[in-house]
Coordinates of C-alpha atoms in Angstrom, one line a residue:
Q1 CA 96.8 14.9 -67.6
V2 CA 96.8 11.6 -65.8
R3 CA 100.2 9.8 -65.5
L4 CA 100.7 6.0 -65.3
V5 CA 103.5 4.3 -63.4
E6 CA 104.2 0.6 -63.8
S7 CA 106.1 -1.5 -61.3
G8 CA 106.7 -5.1 -60.5
G9 CA 109.0 -6.1 -63.4
G10 CA 112.0 -8.2 -62.8
S11 CA 113.8 -11.4 -63.7
V12 CA 112.3 -14.8 -63.3
Q13 CA 113.0 -18.3 -64.5
A14 CA 110.8 -20.0 -67.1
G15 CA 107.6 -21.3 -65.5
G16 CA 107.7 -18.6 -62.8
S17 CA 105.2 -15.8 -62.1
L18 CA 105.2 -12.1 -61.9
T19 CA 102.6 -9.5 -61.1
L20 CA 102.8 -6.0 -62.6
S21 CA 101.0 -3.0 -61.3
C22 CA 100.0 0.2 -63.0
I23 CA 99.1 3.1 -60.7
P24 CA 97.4 6.2 -62.3
S25 CA 98.2 9.6 -60.7
E26 CA 94.5 10.2 -60.3
Y27 CA 91.3 8.2 -60.0
I28 CA 90.0 6.7 -63.2
E29 CA 86.3 6.9 -63.4
R30 CA 84.5 3.5 -63.7
T31 CA 82.7 4.0 -66.9
G32 CA 81.9 1.7 -69.7
R33 CA 83.5 4.0 -72.3
G34 CA 87.2 3.7 -71.5
C35 CA 89.7 0.9 -71.5
M36 CA 93.0 0.2 -69.8
G37 CA 95.4 -2.0 -71.5
W38 CA 98.8 -3.8 -71.3
F39 CA 101.2 -3.9 -74.1
R40 CA 104.7 -5.3 -74.4
Q41 CA 107.7 -4.6 -76.7
A42 CA 110.7 -6.9 -77.1
P43 CA 113.9 -5.6 -78.5
G44 CA 113.7 -5.2 -82.3
K45 CA 110.0 -6.0 -82.3
E46 CA 106.9 -3.9 -82.6
R47 CA 104.8 -3.1 -79.5
E48 CA 102.1 -5.8 -79.1
W49 CA 98.8 -5.9 -77.3
V50 CA 98.7 -8.2 -74.2
G51 CA 95.1 -7.5 -73.1
N52 CA 92.8 -4.9 -71.8
I53 CA 89.9 -4.3 -69.5
W54 CA 87.1 -1.7 -69.6
T55 CA 87.5 1.0 -67.0
V56 CA 84.3 -0.2 -65.4
G57 CA 86.3 -3.2 -64.4
S58 CA 85.1 -5.8 -66.9
P59 CA 85.2 -7.6 -69.2
T60 CA 88.7 -8.5 -70.1
Y61 CA 90.2 -9.4 -73.4
Y62 CA 93.5 -11.2 -74.1
A63 CA 95.9 -11.8 -76.9
D64 CA 96.1 -15.5 -77.8
F65 CA 99.6 -15.9 -76.2
A66 CA 98.2 -14.5 -72.9
K67 CA 95.1 -16.6 -72.6
G68 CA 95.2 -19.0 -69.7
R69 CA 98.5 -17.6 -68.4
F70 CA 97.9 -13.8 -67.9
T71 CA 95.1 -12.1 -65.9
I72 CA 94.2 -8.5 -66.0
S73 CA 92.2 -6.9 -63.3
R74 CA 91.5 -3.5 -61.7
E75 CA 91.5 -3.2 -58.0
N76 CA 88.0 -2.7 -56.5
I77 CA 89.1 0.4 -54.6
G78 CA 91.2 2.8 -56.5
S79 CA 92.4 2.6 -60.1
T80 CA 95.4 0.3 -60.0
L81 CA 95.6 -2.0 -63.0
I82 CA 97.2 -5.4 -62.4
L83 CA 98.7 -7.9 -64.7
Q84 CA 99.3 -11.3 -63.2
M85 CA 101.5 -13.5 -65.3
S86 CA 102.2 -17.2 -64.7
S87 CA 103.9 -20.0 -66.6
L88 CA 106.2 -17.4 -68.0
K89 CA 108.3 -18.3 -71.1
P90 CA 111.6 -16.8 -72.4
E91 CA 109.6 -15.3 -75.3
D92 CA 107.6 -13.2 -72.7
T93 CA 110.8 -11.2 -72.2
A94 CA 109.9 -7.6 -73.0
T95 CA 109.2 -4.2 -71.6
Y96 CA 105.6 -4.1 -70.5
F97 CA 103.6 -0.9 -70.7
C98 CA 100.2 0.0 -69.3
A99 CA 98.0 2.5 -71.2
L100 CA 94.7 4.3 -70.8
A101 CA 92.1 5.1 -73.4
P102 CA 89.3 7.3 -71.9
R103 CA 87.4 7.5 -75.2
P104 CA 88.9 4.9 -77.6
Q105 CA 88.2 5.7 -81.2
T106 CA 89.2 2.3 -82.3
T107 CA 89.6 -1.2 -80.9
C108 CA 91.2 -1.4 -77.5
A109 CA 93.5 -4.0 -78.9
S110 CA 95.2 -1.3 -80.9
A111 CA 97.9 0.9 -79.5
G112 CA 96.4 3.8 -81.4
A113 CA 93.4 3.7 -79.1
Y114 CA 95.4 4.9 -76.2
T115 CA 96.3 8.4 -75.3
T116 CA 98.3 7.9 -72.1
W117 CA 101.2 5.5 -71.5
G118 CA 103.4 4.5 -68.7
Q119 CA 107.2 4.4 -68.9
G120 CA 107.3 0.6 -69.0
T121 CA 108.7 -2.0 -66.7
Q122 CA 111.2 -4.7 -67.8
V123 CA 110.3 -8.4 -67.6
T124 CA 113.1 -10.9 -68.2
V125 CA 112.4 -14.6 -68.3
S126 CA 115.4 -17.0 -68.4
S127 CA 115.3 -20.6 -69.6

């Protein structure tokens, strides 16, 4: 089974930027049937959807809090999933997870659609 490994987390001041990467252990076919997503979970809170992209490479969808600040993309060669974050706020502090849904049975905005998850990477935004 494919494994996902996130990297790029760290500490940044409010207003700063970070780019997270998610590298699958094998190539993810570019089909229009699967989706790759980012979720986050802050301490004491439920995991929430950040956004997702279809495995074909587009389109992308974002949670309201991410629109205009976060960008999800898939590199043209390979399968690396990228989350570019800018104008970061303290409330963006969380562990960020990438996930893969080869055949989602529900909306890709739902964690239940995904069958494979990375281990997460911590993002801390200080004020």
